[in-house]
Coordinates of C-alpha atoms in Angstrom, one line a residue:
R677 CA 66.0 148.5 17.5
A678 CA 64.4 148.5 14.1
A679 CA 67.7 149.9 12.7
S680 CA 69.6 147.3 14.5
R681 CA 67.4 144.5 13.1
G682 CA 67.9 146.0 9.6
Q683 CA 71.6 146.1 10.0
Q684 CA 71.7 142.4 11.2
Q685 CA 69.5 141.4 8.2
S686 CA 71.8 143.3 5.9
T687 CA 74.9 141.6 7.4
R688 CA 73.2 138.2 7.1
R689 CA 72.4 138.9 3.4
R690 CA 76.0 140.0 2.8
R691 CA 77.4 136.8 4.3
N692 CA 75.2 134.5 2.2
D693 CA 75.6 136.3 -1.1
R694 CA 77.7 134.1 -3.3
P695 CA 78.4 134.6 -7.0
D696 CA 77.2 131.0 -7.7
S697 CA 74.2 131.1 -5.4
N698 CA 71.8 130.4 -8.2
S699 CA 73.3 126.9 -8.6
I700 CA 73.2 126.1 -4.9
V701 CA 70.3 125.0 -2.7
G702 CA 69.5 127.9 -0.5
R703 CA 70.6 128.1 3.1
G704 CA 67.1 127.8 4.6
F705 CA 65.9 129.2 7.9
L706 CA 68.7 129.4 10.4
A707 CA 70.7 126.7 8.7
P708 CA 74.5 126.8 9.5
T709 CA 76.4 128.4 6.7
I710 CA 79.8 129.7 5.6
I711 CA 80.8 133.4 5.5
N712 CA 82.2 134.0 2.0
E713 CA 83.5 137.6 2.3
A714 CA 86.0 136.9 -0.5
Q715 CA 83.1 136.1 -2.8
V716 CA 85.0 133.1 -4.2
K717 CA 83.2 131.0 -6.7
L718 CA 82.3 127.6 -5.3
T719 CA 80.7 124.6 -6.9
E720 CA 77.7 123.0 -5.2
D721 CA 79.8 120.1 -3.8
E722 CA 82.5 122.5 -2.5
Y723 CA 79.9 124.7 -0.8
Q724 CA 78.1 121.8 0.7
L725 CA 81.4 120.4 2.1
L726 CA 82.3 123.7 3.7
K727 CA 78.8 124.0 5.1
L728 CA 79.4 120.9 7.1
G729 CA 81.8 123.0 9.1
P730 CA 85.2 122.8 10.8
R731 CA 84.2 119.9 13.1
F732 CA 83.0 117.6 10.4
I733 CA 84.9 114.3 10.2
Y734 CA 84.2 112.1 7.2
N735 CA 84.7 108.4 7.1
D736 CA 88.3 107.7 6.4
P737 CA 89.3 104.0 6.7
K738 CA 92.6 104.8 5.0
T739 CA 93.7 106.9 8.0
A740 CA 92.5 104.2 10.4
S741 CA 94.5 101.6 8.5
R742 CA 97.6 103.8 8.3
R743 CA 97.5 104.3 12.1
R744 CA 96.7 100.6 12.8
L745 CA 100.3 99.4 13.3
I746 CA 101.3 102.1 15.7
E747 CA 98.1 101.6 17.7
L748 CA 98.6 97.9 17.9
A749 CA 102.2 98.3 19.0
T750 CA 101.0 100.6 21.8
V751 CA 98.4 98.0 22.9
Q752 CA 101.1 95.3 22.8
R753 CA 103.4 97.4 25.0
K754 CA 100.7 98.1 27.5
I755 CA 99.7 94.4 27.8
E756 CA 103.3 93.2 28.1
A757 CA 103.9 95.9 30.8
R758 CA 101.0 94.4 32.8
F759 CA 102.5 90.9 32.5
H760 CA 105.9 92.2 33.7
E761 CA 104.2 93.8 36.7
K762 CA 103.1 90.3 37.6
K763 CA 106.6 89.1 37.1
V764 CA 105.4 86.8 34.3
S765 CA 106.6 86.5 30.7
P766 CA 104.0 87.7 28.2
G767 CA 104.6 84.7 26.0
R768 CA 102.7 83.5 23.0
P769 CA 99.1 84.6 23.9
V770 CA 100.0 88.2 23.5
H771 CA 101.4 87.7 20.0
Q772 CA 98.4 85.6 19.0
F773 CA 96.0 88.3 20.4
I774 CA 97.8 91.1 18.5
A775 CA 97.9 89.1 15.3
E776 CA 94.2 88.2 15.4
L777 CA 93.4 91.8 16.4
D778 CA 95.4 93.0 13.4
I779 CA 93.3 90.9 11.1
L780 CA 90.1 92.0 12.7
L781 CA 91.0 95.6 12.2
Q782 CA 92.0 95.1 8.6
N783 CA 88.7 93.5 7.9
L784 CA 86.9 96.4 9.5
H785 CA 89.1 98.9 7.6
D786 CA 88.2 97.0 4.4
I787 CA 91.9 96.8 3.3
P788 CA 92.3 94.2 0.5
V789 CA 95.3 91.9 0.3
K790 CA 97.2 92.1 -3.0
S791 CA 99.5 89.5 -4.3
N792 CA 102.5 91.5 -5.3
P793 CA 106.2 91.6 -4.4
R794 CA 105.6 94.5 -2.0
L795 CA 103.5 92.2 0.3
N796 CA 106.5 90.6 1.9
Q797 CA 108.1 93.9 2.6
S798 CA 104.8 95.1 4.2
L799 CA 104.7 91.9 6.3
Q800 CA 108.2 92.4 7.4
Q801 CA 107.5 96.0 8.5
R802 CA 104.4 94.8 10.4
Q803 CA 106.5 92.1 12.1
H804 CA 109.1 94.7 13.0
V805 CA 106.6 97.1 14.5
L806 CA 104.5 94.6 16.4
D807 CA 107.1 91.8 17.0
I808 CA 104.6 89.2 15.8
P809 CA 106.0 85.8 14.7
N810 CA 105.9 85.5 10.9
Y811 CA 103.8 82.3 10.8
M812 CA 101.0 84.0 12.7
I813 CA 100.7 86.8 10.2
I814 CA 100.9 84.8 7.0
S815 CA 98.5 82.1 8.2
S816 CA 95.9 84.8 9.0
Q817 CA 96.0 86.6 5.6
P818 CA 93.3 84.6 3.8
Q819 CA 90.7 85.7 6.5
L820 CA 90.7 89.3 5.0
I821 CA 87.4 90.4 3.3
R822 CA 87.2 92.4 0.1
S823 CA 84.5 95.0 -0.3
S824 CA 83.3 96.9 -3.4
K825 CA 81.5 99.6 -1.5
T826 CA 82.0 103.1 -2.8
K827 CA 81.9 106.3 -0.9
R828 CA 81.7 109.9 -1.7
N829 CA 85.2 111.1 -2.5
Y830 CA 85.7 113.8 0.2
D831 CA 89.5 113.5 -0.2
R832 CA 89.2 114.7 -3.8
L833 CA 87.0 117.6 -2.8
V834 CA 89.4 118.6 -0.1
K835 CA 92.4 118.6 -2.5
R836 CA 90.4 120.6 -5.0
L837 CA 89.5 123.3 -2.5
K838 CA 93.0 123.6 -1.2
H839 CA 94.3 124.1 -4.8
K840 CA 91.5 126.6 -5.5
F841 CA 92.4 128.6 -2.3
R842 CA 96.1 128.7 -3.3
L843 CA 95.4 129.9 -6.8
T844 CA 93.0 132.7 -5.7
D845 CA 94.9 133.9 -2.6
I846 CA 92.1 132.9 -0.2
V847 CA 92.5 132.6 3.5
L848 CA 90.2 129.9 5.1
R849 CA 89.6 130.2 8.9
K850 CA 87.0 129.3 11.3
T851 CA 85.4 132.4 12.8
D852 CA 86.3 133.5 16.3
K853 CA 82.9 133.0 18.0
S854 CA 80.5 131.1 15.8
K855 CA 83.1 128.5 14.6
V856 CA 81.9 128.3 11.0
F857 CA 84.2 128.7 8.0
H858 CA 85.1 132.2 6.9
L859 CA 86.7 132.9 3.5
G860 CA 88.8 136.1 3.3
K861 CA 91.4 137.6 1.0
V862 CA 95.1 137.4 1.7
D863 CA 95.5 141.2 1.1
D864 CA 92.8 142.0 3.5
Y865 CA 94.4 139.8 6.2
N866 CA 97.8 141.4 5.6
K867 CA 96.4 145.0 5.9
K868 CA 94.5 144.2 9.1
S869 CA 97.6 142.5 10.5
N870 CA 99.8 145.6 9.8
D871 CA 97.1 147.8 11.3
Y872 CA 97.0 145.7 14.5
M873 CA 100.8 145.7 14.9
D874 CA 100.9 149.5 14.4
K875 CA 98.2 150.0 17.0
T876 CA 99.7 147.8 19.7
Q877 CA 103.4 148.5 19.1
A878 CA 104.0 145.1 20.7
Y879 CA 106.0 143.4 17.9
Q880 CA 109.5 144.2 16.5
C881 CA 110.3 143.0 13.0
L882 CA 113.6 141.1 12.8
G883 CA 113.6 140.7 9.0
T884 CA 114.4 137.3 7.5
Q885 CA 117.0 136.1 10.0
D886 CA 115.7 133.1 11.9
P887 CA 116.0 133.6 15.6
L888 CA 115.4 129.9 16.4
P889 CA 119.0 128.6 16.6
D890 CA 120.1 131.4 18.9
L891 CA 116.9 131.0 21.1
I892 CA 117.6 127.3 21.5
Q893 CA 121.2 128.0 22.6
R894 CA 120.2 130.8 25.0
T895 CA 117.4 128.8 26.6
N896 CA 119.6 125.8 27.3
K897 CA 122.4 128.0 28.6
Y898 CA 120.0 129.9 30.9
L899 CA 118.7 126.6 32.3
L900 CA 122.2 125.2 32.7
D901 CA 123.3 128.3 34.6
L902 CA 120.4 127.9 36.9
R903 CA 121.3 124.2 37.4
L904 CA 124.9 124.9 38.1
A905 CA 123.9 127.5 40.6
K906 CA 121.5 124.9 42.2
W907 CA 118.4 127.1 41.5
I908 CA 116.8 124.1 39.8
T909 CA 117.4 120.4 40.2
Q910 CA 119.0 118.1 37.6
K911 CA 115.6 116.5 37.0
Q912 CA 114.0 119.9 36.4
Y913 CA 116.8 120.8 34.1
E914 CA 116.3 117.7 32.0
Q915 CA 112.6 118.3 32.0
L916 CA 112.8 121.8 30.7
C917 CA 115.9 121.9 28.4
V918 CA 115.4 122.1 24.7
N919 CA 115.9 119.3 22.2
Q920 CA 116.6 121.1 18.9
Q921 CA 115.1 118.2 16.9
E922 CA 111.7 118.7 18.7
V923 CA 111.2 122.4 18.6
E924 CA 110.1 125.0 16.0
L925 CA 109.4 128.7 16.1
A926 CA 105.9 129.9 16.9
H927 CA 103.8 131.4 14.2
L928 CA 101.2 134.1 14.2
Y929 CA 97.7 133.7 12.7
Y930 CA 94.4 135.5 13.0
L931 CA 90.8 134.4 13.6
P932 CA 88.2 136.7 12.0
K933 CA 85.7 138.3 14.3
A934 CA 82.9 138.1 11.7
H935 CA 80.3 139.3 14.3
K936 CA 81.9 142.8 14.5
T937 CA 81.8 145.6 11.9
G938 CA 84.7 145.4 9.5
T939 CA 85.6 141.8 10.6
P940 CA 88.6 142.7 12.8
L941 CA 91.1 139.9 13.6
R942 CA 92.0 138.2 16.8
P943 CA 95.7 137.4 16.9
I944 CA 96.8 133.9 18.0
I945 CA 100.4 132.9 18.5
S946 CA 100.7 129.1 18.1
G947 CA 103.8 128.0 19.9
L948 CA 103.1 124.4 20.9
K949 CA 106.8 123.5 20.0
H950 CA 108.3 126.9 20.9
P951 CA 111.6 126.5 22.9
T952 CA 110.1 128.2 26.0
I953 CA 106.8 126.3 26.0
K954 CA 107.9 123.6 28.4
I955 CA 109.0 126.3 30.9
S956 CA 105.7 128.2 30.4
K957 CA 103.6 125.0 31.1
F958 CA 105.8 124.1 34.1
L959 CA 105.4 127.5 35.7
D960 CA 101.7 127.7 34.8
D961 CA 101.0 124.3 36.5
L962 CA 102.6 125.7 39.7
L963 CA 101.0 129.2 39.6
R964 CA 97.5 128.9 38.2
P965 CA 96.1 127.0 41.2
L966 CA 97.4 129.8 43.5
F967 CA 95.7 132.4 41.4
D968 CA 92.4 130.5 41.4
K969 CA 92.6 130.3 45.2
M970 CA 93.5 134.0 45.5
A971 CA 90.8 135.3 43.1
L972 CA 88.0 132.9 44.1
D973 CA 85.6 135.6 45.3
T974 CA 86.0 137.8 42.3
T975 CA 86.3 135.4 39.4
V976 CA 83.8 133.2 37.4
T977 CA 84.7 130.8 34.7
S978 CA 81.2 130.2 33.2
G979 CA 77.8 131.8 32.8
F980 CA 76.4 129.1 35.1
E981 CA 78.8 130.2 37.9
L982 CA 77.7 133.8 37.5
L983 CA 74.0 132.8 37.4
K984 CA 74.2 131.1 40.8
K985 CA 76.0 134.0 42.4
L986 CA 73.7 136.6 40.8
K987 CA 70.6 134.6 41.8
E988 CA 71.6 134.6 45.4
W989 CA 72.7 138.3 45.4
S990 CA 69.4 139.4 43.8
I991 CA 67.2 138.1 46.6
Q992 CA 68.2 141.0 48.9
N993 CA 69.9 143.5 46.6
L994 CA 68.1 143.7 43.2
K995 CA 65.9 146.8 43.0
Q996 CA 64.1 148.5 40.1
E997 CA 66.9 150.9 39.6
T998 CA 69.8 148.3 39.8
L999 CA 72.2 148.8 36.9
L1000 CA 73.8 145.9 35.1
C1001 CA 77.2 146.7 33.5
T1002 CA 79.7 144.7 31.4
I1003 CA 83.2 146.0 30.8
D1004 CA 85.6 144.9 28.2
V1005 CA 89.4 145.3 28.7
A1006 CA 91.0 146.1 25.3
D1007 CA 93.9 143.9 24.0
L1008 CA 94.7 142.6 27.5
Y1009 CA 97.4 140.1 26.6
T1010 CA 99.4 142.5 24.4
M1011 CA 99.0 145.7 26.5
I1012 CA 100.3 144.4 29.8
P1013 CA 104.0 145.4 30.3
Q1014 CA 106.3 142.4 30.6
V1015 CA 108.2 143.6 33.7
E1016 CA 105.0 144.6 35.5
G1017 CA 103.3 141.4 34.5
V1018 CA 106.1 139.3 36.2
L1019 CA 106.0 141.6 39.2
A1020 CA 102.3 140.8 39.5
L1021 CA 103.2 137.1 39.9
K1022 CA 105.7 138.1 42.6
K1023 CA 103.0 140.0 44.4
M1024 CA 100.8 136.9 44.3
L1025 CA 103.5 134.8 45.9
D1026 CA 104.1 137.5 48.5
H1027 CA 100.3 137.5 49.2
F1028 CA 100.6 133.8 50.2
K1029 CA 103.9 134.5 52.1
L1030 CA 105.6 131.7 50.1
K1031 CA 109.3 131.3 50.0
Q1032 CA 109.2 128.5 47.5
I1033 CA 106.7 126.4 45.5
G1034 CA 107.2 123.1 43.9
G1035 CA 110.8 123.0 45.2
L1036 CA 111.6 126.3 43.4
K1037 CA 112.5 129.5 45.2
V1038 CA 110.4 132.5 44.5
E1039 CA 113.4 134.2 42.8
T1040 CA 113.8 131.2 40.5
I1041 CA 110.1 131.4 39.5
V1042 CA 110.5 135.2 38.8
R1043 CA 113.6 134.6 36.7
L1044 CA 112.0 131.9 34.6
S1045 CA 108.8 133.8 34.1
R1046 CA 110.8 136.8 32.9
F1047 CA 112.7 134.7 30.5
V1048 CA 109.5 133.3 29.0
M1049 CA 107.9 136.7 28.7
Q1050 CA 110.9 138.3 27.1
N1051 CA 111.5 135.5 24.6
N1052 CA 108.4 135.2 22.5
Y1053 CA 109.4 135.0 18.8
F1054 CA 107.3 134.0 15.8
S1055 CA 107.1 134.1 12.0
L1056 CA 104.6 135.7 9.7
N1057 CA 104.7 135.8 5.9
G1058 CA 108.4 135.0 5.7
Q1059 CA 109.3 137.6 8.3
F1060 CA 110.4 137.0 11.9
Y1061 CA 109.2 139.0 14.9
H1062 CA 110.0 139.5 18.6
Q1063 CA 107.2 140.4 21.0
I1064 CA 108.4 143.3 23.1
R1065 CA 105.2 144.0 24.9
G1066 CA 102.7 141.7 26.6
G1067 CA 102.6 138.0 26.3
A1068 CA 101.8 135.5 23.5
M1069 CA 98.2 134.5 23.2
G1070 CA 98.6 130.7 23.3
S1071 CA 101.3 130.6 25.9
P1072 CA 99.9 129.0 29.1
L1073 CA 101.8 131.4 31.4
T1074 CA 100.4 134.5 29.6
L1075 CA 96.9 133.9 30.9
T1076 CA 98.1 133.5 34.5
I1077 CA 100.2 136.7 34.3
S1078 CA 97.3 138.6 32.8
N1079 CA 95.0 137.4 35.4
C1080 CA 97.4 138.4 38.2
Y1081 CA 97.9 141.8 36.7
M1082 CA 94.2 142.4 36.5
Y1083 CA 93.6 141.1 40.0
F1084 CA 95.8 143.7 41.6
Y1085 CA 94.6 146.4 39.2
Q1086 CA 91.0 145.8 40.2
Q1087 CA 91.4 145.9 44.0
D1088 CA 90.2 149.4 44.5
I1089 CA 87.2 148.8 42.2
V1090 CA 86.2 145.6 44.0
K1091 CA 86.4 147.4 47.4
Q1092 CA 84.3 150.3 46.1
I1093 CA 81.6 148.1 44.7
S1094 CA 81.5 145.7 47.7
N1095 CA 81.3 148.5 50.2
S1096 CA 78.1 149.8 48.3
G1097 CA 76.5 146.3 48.3
G1098 CA 77.2 145.7 44.6
L1099 CA 78.4 142.6 42.7
Y1100 CA 81.7 142.3 40.8
F1101 CA 83.0 139.4 38.8
R1102 CA 85.6 139.0 36.1
Y1103 CA 86.5 136.4 33.5
I1104 CA 89.9 137.2 32.0
D1105 CA 89.2 140.5 30.1
D1106 CA 85.4 140.6 30.7
I1107 CA 84.0 142.3 33.8
F1108 CA 80.4 142.1 35.1
L1109 CA 78.9 144.6 37.7
A1110 CA 75.6 144.9 39.3
V1111 CA 75.2 148.1 41.4
N1112 CA 72.5 150.3 42.9
W1113 CA 74.1 153.6 41.7
P1114 CA 72.7 156.4 39.6
I1115 CA 73.8 155.9 36.0
R1116 CA 75.8 159.2 35.9
H1117 CA 77.8 158.1 39.0
L1118 CA 78.6 154.8 37.4
I1119 CA 79.7 156.4 34.1
K1120 CA 81.9 158.8 36.1
Q1121 CA 83.5 156.0 38.1
V1122 CA 84.3 154.0 34.9
D1123 CA 86.1 157.1 33.6
R1124 CA 88.0 157.3 36.9
W1125 CA 89.0 153.7 36.8
N1126 CA 90.3 154.3 33.3
Q1127 CA 92.9 156.6 34.9
F1128 CA 94.3 153.9 37.2
D1129 CA 96.7 152.4 34.7
S1130 CA 97.6 153.6 31.2
N1131 CA 97.9 150.0 30.0
I1132 CA 94.3 149.1 30.9
R1133 CA 91.5 150.6 28.7
L1134 CA 88.0 149.9 29.9
S1135 CA 84.9 150.0 27.6
A1136 CA 81.6 149.8 29.5
N1137 CA 78.0 149.0 28.5
I1138 CA 75.5 150.1 31.2
S1139 CA 71.8 149.2 31.1
L1140 CA 69.0 147.3 32.8
H1141 CA 70.1 144.3 30.8
A1142 CA 73.5 142.7 30.0
N1143 CA 75.1 139.8 28.2
F1144 CA 78.0 138.1 29.9
L1145 CA 79.7 135.0 28.4
D1146 CA 76.7 132.9 27.3
L1147 CA 74.2 134.4 29.8
H1148 CA 71.6 137.1 29.1
I1149 CA 70.5 139.0 32.2
E1150 CA 67.7 141.5 32.7
N1151 CA 66.4 143.6 35.6
Q1152 CA 62.6 143.5 35.0
N1153 CA 61.2 145.9 37.5
G1154 CA 63.4 144.5 40.3
Q1155 CA 62.9 140.9 39.2
L1156 CA 65.8 138.9 37.8
F1157 CA 65.3 137.4 34.4
T1158 CA 67.9 135.3 32.6
N1159 CA 68.1 133.1 29.6
V1160 CA 70.7 131.9 27.1
Y1161 CA 72.6 134.6 25.2
H1162 CA 73.4 133.9 21.6
K1163 CA 75.9 136.4 20.1
P1164 CA 75.0 138.3 16.9
S1165 CA 77.5 136.0 15.2
Y1166 CA 75.6 132.9 16.3
E1167 CA 75.3 130.2 13.7
P1168 CA 73.3 127.1 14.7
Y1169 CA 76.4 124.9 14.0
Y1170 CA 77.2 121.8 16.0
L1171 CA 79.1 118.6 15.2
P1172 CA 77.0 117.3 12.3
F1173 CA 75.2 114.0 13.1
N1174 CA 76.4 112.5 9.8
S1175 CA 80.0 113.1 11.0
I1176 CA 82.0 110.0 11.9
P1177 CA 82.6 110.2 15.7
P1178 CA 80.7 107.5 17.7
L1179 CA 77.1 108.0 18.8
H1180 CA 77.8 108.7 22.5
M1181 CA 79.9 111.8 21.6
K1182 CA 77.0 113.2 19.5
K1183 CA 74.4 112.4 22.3
N1184 CA 76.4 114.6 24.7
I1185 CA 75.8 117.7 22.6
P1186 CA 72.0 117.9 22.9
F1187 CA 72.3 116.8 26.5
A1188 CA 74.6 119.7 27.4
M1189 CA 72.4 122.1 25.4
F1190 CA 69.2 121.2 27.1
L1191 CA 70.8 121.2 30.5
R1192 CA 72.0 124.8 29.9
A1193 CA 68.6 125.8 28.7
I1194 CA 66.9 124.7 31.9
R1195 CA 69.6 126.2 34.1
Y1196 CA 69.7 129.6 32.3
C1197 CA 66.1 130.2 31.5
S1198 CA 64.3 131.8 34.5
T1199 CA 60.8 131.4 33.1
F1200 CA 59.0 128.5 31.6
N1201 CA 58.2 130.5 28.4
A1202 CA 61.8 131.5 27.9
Y1203 CA 62.8 127.9 28.3
L1204 CA 60.2 126.7 25.7
Q1205 CA 61.6 129.2 23.2
E1206 CA 65.1 128.1 23.8
R1207 CA 64.2 124.4 23.7
E1208 CA 62.5 124.9 20.3
S1209 CA 65.4 126.9 18.9
L1210 CA 67.7 124.1 20.0
R1211 CA 65.5 121.5 18.5
M1212 CA 65.6 123.4 15.2
A1213 CA 69.3 123.8 15.3
L1214 CA 69.9 120.1 16.0
L1215 CA 67.5 119.1 13.2
L1216 CA 69.4 121.3 10.8
N1217 CA 72.6 119.5 11.8
K1218 CA 70.9 116.2 10.9
Y1219 CA 70.1 115.0 14.4
P1220 CA 67.1 112.6 14.5
G1221 CA 64.0 113.9 16.3
D1222 CA 63.8 110.8 18.5
L1223 CA 67.4 111.2 19.7
I1224 CA 66.8 114.9 20.5
T1225 CA 63.7 114.0 22.6
S1226 CA 65.5 111.1 24.4
Q1227 CA 68.4 113.4 25.4
F1228 CA 66.0 116.0 26.8
N1229 CA 64.4 113.2 28.9
R1230 CA 67.9 112.0 29.9
V1231 CA 68.6 115.5 31.4
L1232 CA 65.6 115.1 33.7
S1233 CA 66.3 111.5 34.6
K1234 CA 70.0 112.3 35.4
F1235 CA 68.9 114.9 37.9
E1236 CA 66.1 112.6 39.3
I1237 CA 63.3 114.8 38.0
N1238 CA 60.4 112.5 37.4
D1239 CA 57.7 115.1 36.5
Q1240 CA 57.3 116.7 33.1
L1241 CA 58.2 120.4 33.2
S1242 CA 55.2 122.8 33.2
I1243 CA 54.5 126.4 34.0
R1244 CA 53.3 125.3 37.5
N1245 CA 56.4 123.3 38.6
Y1246 CA 59.1 124.9 36.4
E1247 CA 60.6 127.3 39.0
R1248 CA 60.7 124.6 41.7
L1249 CA 62.3 121.9 39.4
R1250 CA 64.7 124.4 37.9
D1251 CA 65.9 125.4 41.4
Q1252 CA 66.3 121.7 42.2
L1253 CA 68.4 121.2 39.1
I1254 CA 70.6 124.3 39.7
Q1255 CA 71.4 123.2 43.3
S1256 CA 72.2 119.6 42.3
S1257 CA 75.8 118.7 41.4
H1258 CA 76.3 117.3 37.9
P1259 CA 76.0 113.5 38.0
S1260 CA 79.3 113.1 36.2
R1261 CA 81.1 114.7 39.1
D1262 CA 79.9 112.1 41.5
R1263 CA 81.3 109.1 39.5
T1264 CA 83.5 106.6 41.3
P1265 CA 87.1 107.4 40.4
F1266 CA 88.9 105.0 38.0
D1267 CA 91.0 102.3 39.5
H1268 CA 93.9 102.6 37.0
E1269 CA 95.7 99.5 38.3
K1270 CA 92.7 97.4 37.2
M1271 CA 91.9 99.2 34.0
M1272 CA 93.7 99.6 30.7
F1273 CA 92.8 102.4 28.3
I1274 CA 93.1 101.4 24.7
H1275 CA 92.4 103.7 21.7
F1276 CA 91.9 103.0 18.0
T1277 CA 91.0 105.3 15.1
Y1278 CA 87.3 105.1 14.4
C1279 CA 85.6 104.5 11.1
T1280 CA 82.0 103.5 10.2
N1281 CA 82.7 99.8 9.9
M1282 CA 83.8 99.6 13.5
K1283 CA 80.5 99.7 15.2
S1284 CA 80.8 96.0 16.1
F1285 CA 84.5 96.3 17.1
P1286 CA 84.0 96.7 20.9
M1287 CA 82.1 93.5 21.2
K1288 CA 84.6 91.6 19.0
F1289 CA 87.6 93.1 20.9
H1290 CA 86.3 92.1 24.3
N1291 CA 85.6 88.5 23.0
L1292 CA 89.2 88.3 21.8
W1293 CA 90.4 89.7 25.1
H1294 CA 88.5 87.1 27.0
K1295 CA 89.7 84.3 24.7
Y1296 CA 93.4 85.0 25.3
F1297 CA 93.5 86.6 28.7
G1298 CA 90.4 85.4 30.5
D1299 CA 92.4 82.8 32.4
S1300 CA 95.7 84.6 32.4
P1301 CA 97.6 86.4 35.2
I1302 CA 96.1 89.7 34.0
N1303 CA 92.5 88.5 34.1
E1304 CA 91.5 91.1 36.6
I1305 CA 92.4 93.9 34.1
T1306 CA 89.4 95.5 32.4
P1307 CA 90.2 97.0 29.0
I1308 CA 88.5 100.4 28.4
L1309 CA 88.1 101.1 24.7
G1310 CA 88.3 104.7 23.5
T1311 CA 88.3 106.2 20.0
K1312 CA 90.6 108.4 18.1
N1313 CA 89.2 110.5 15.3
A1314 CA 90.6 111.1 11.8
D1315 CA 91.3 114.7 11.0
N1316 CA 88.3 117.0 10.8
L1317 CA 87.8 119.5 8.0
H1318 CA 89.5 122.3 10.0
K1319 CA 92.7 120.2 10.2
R1320 CA 92.5 119.2 6.6
L1321 CA 91.7 122.6 5.0
V1322 CA 93.0 125.3 7.4
H1323 CA 96.8 126.1 7.3
T1324 CA 97.7 128.8 9.8
R1325 CA 101.5 128.7 9.1
S1326 CA 102.3 131.1 6.2

């Protein structure tokens, strides 16, 4: 353990060693940081900006102003649609409402009016987008307010950093687990990328010839053939076919696993506009609920789910010699053969004895799934690749196919463990076992399971304690002990309090953290330690102490716990909280016919906007045919630092 601690401290020192560290205020105890493996020189302002982390959103009224016209046009369409539902013409009040709302937003965005020839053109553009009568816009212009307030120029810092990274061949990414910024060298990324491709043999290089035009043509022809054969309907064909103006080839990028030796990379194929993405989403929407139903007894999706099942199992089955085991499946997405992966979907459909689902025959689903799996293409560093093994990480269908494949692979393992009174659960490529076997027998069985399928490689950790997802578990002389697990890569980084998003979004962070602490920590002392660590992390992220305390009390009140937690009542009140459903799940469902959801980009001057908006709404629509409609205001955010600084497309 001492050696392990020394290694962690050495790693921590390596991460924080910067050539310009003498000019920067030190990181401080547990403060969130950046991982500067490339040892790039940073000024104090640059370092402090990156230290704010990928989620940080600075005040950007220019973005809010730039989006204003589109957002107003969307609101106008929604209001007019509600009038049309009542078979009433929207008329002048809608135009007046939008015009006055436009002025209100300009005041809040602090956009000055300039007397120059371009003003008329701007007004004409606004009139075209919003369809507001010209006299309403011009008459309202003098109401605008000028402001001389200055702000820290984050825009200039962002541009300077992007220029510096380009000049020095630096790759900026957020880390795979801790989600702080990581700075690496392009050459290092390229070497690790080549090593990964050589290891998996899952990608075929196509050179510099772009496969996108041919893929678009083949996808549309494949869908048309299915339509002509009446395997899919005309509506499904129109839903799935590819518009060449709306698609682009996927691209591969990597997230650094900074918590592991050598900083290996996790491959991500980003294909949100890939020609097959609509088919992938369509199939996944049909198939994933079936898998969830089939695998209900052997699957968990969170540490809290495992905690509840383990807590119940341990009452009768946990003994002093009970072993806890976690198993990792290596490179699951890329190691599953494409043909066998699709056959696993077919086995699932046969399991439910289904002839069709969602109006599609089983054979149609199999064909479409095969087409998606066999047509994953992407670009990297100017080269094009075809994935010939496994599925693309990032494609919705890949997860369901991988889950199905693992489900049928694990059947003999589950049966063996269940017959001996053990516990088995899986979350994608992570497996948890609790068994009353001798350790030699368990090791031997893991070796045997590794012979089941040459594509599945299992790596096991066996002990009296285990870490699974965010849950730490211990067998303490036959007593179950649990608390929150923080990975070695853990950085106490959360959305900074001085970030722009509205207060209610920030309040939810300490609320969720304190709720998890009570649920996971099985003893009062463990809970106190976790609570103080959370308090420190939140303080380091600029959260006020009063807000932290109020959110802790809010957790108790939400679950109707009126007593303060103590060593005497902790176990009883914790059990009460674990057994209670989350209050948010008991909310009355929205009546969408009587509600209208409206979103505007948020900036710091808009704290008074909700009240002013509702006053305007009541002024123009309080006695109108849509007076029963309640507008629900939501916020859009400007881009965070990750979107502004990180470019995954090479």
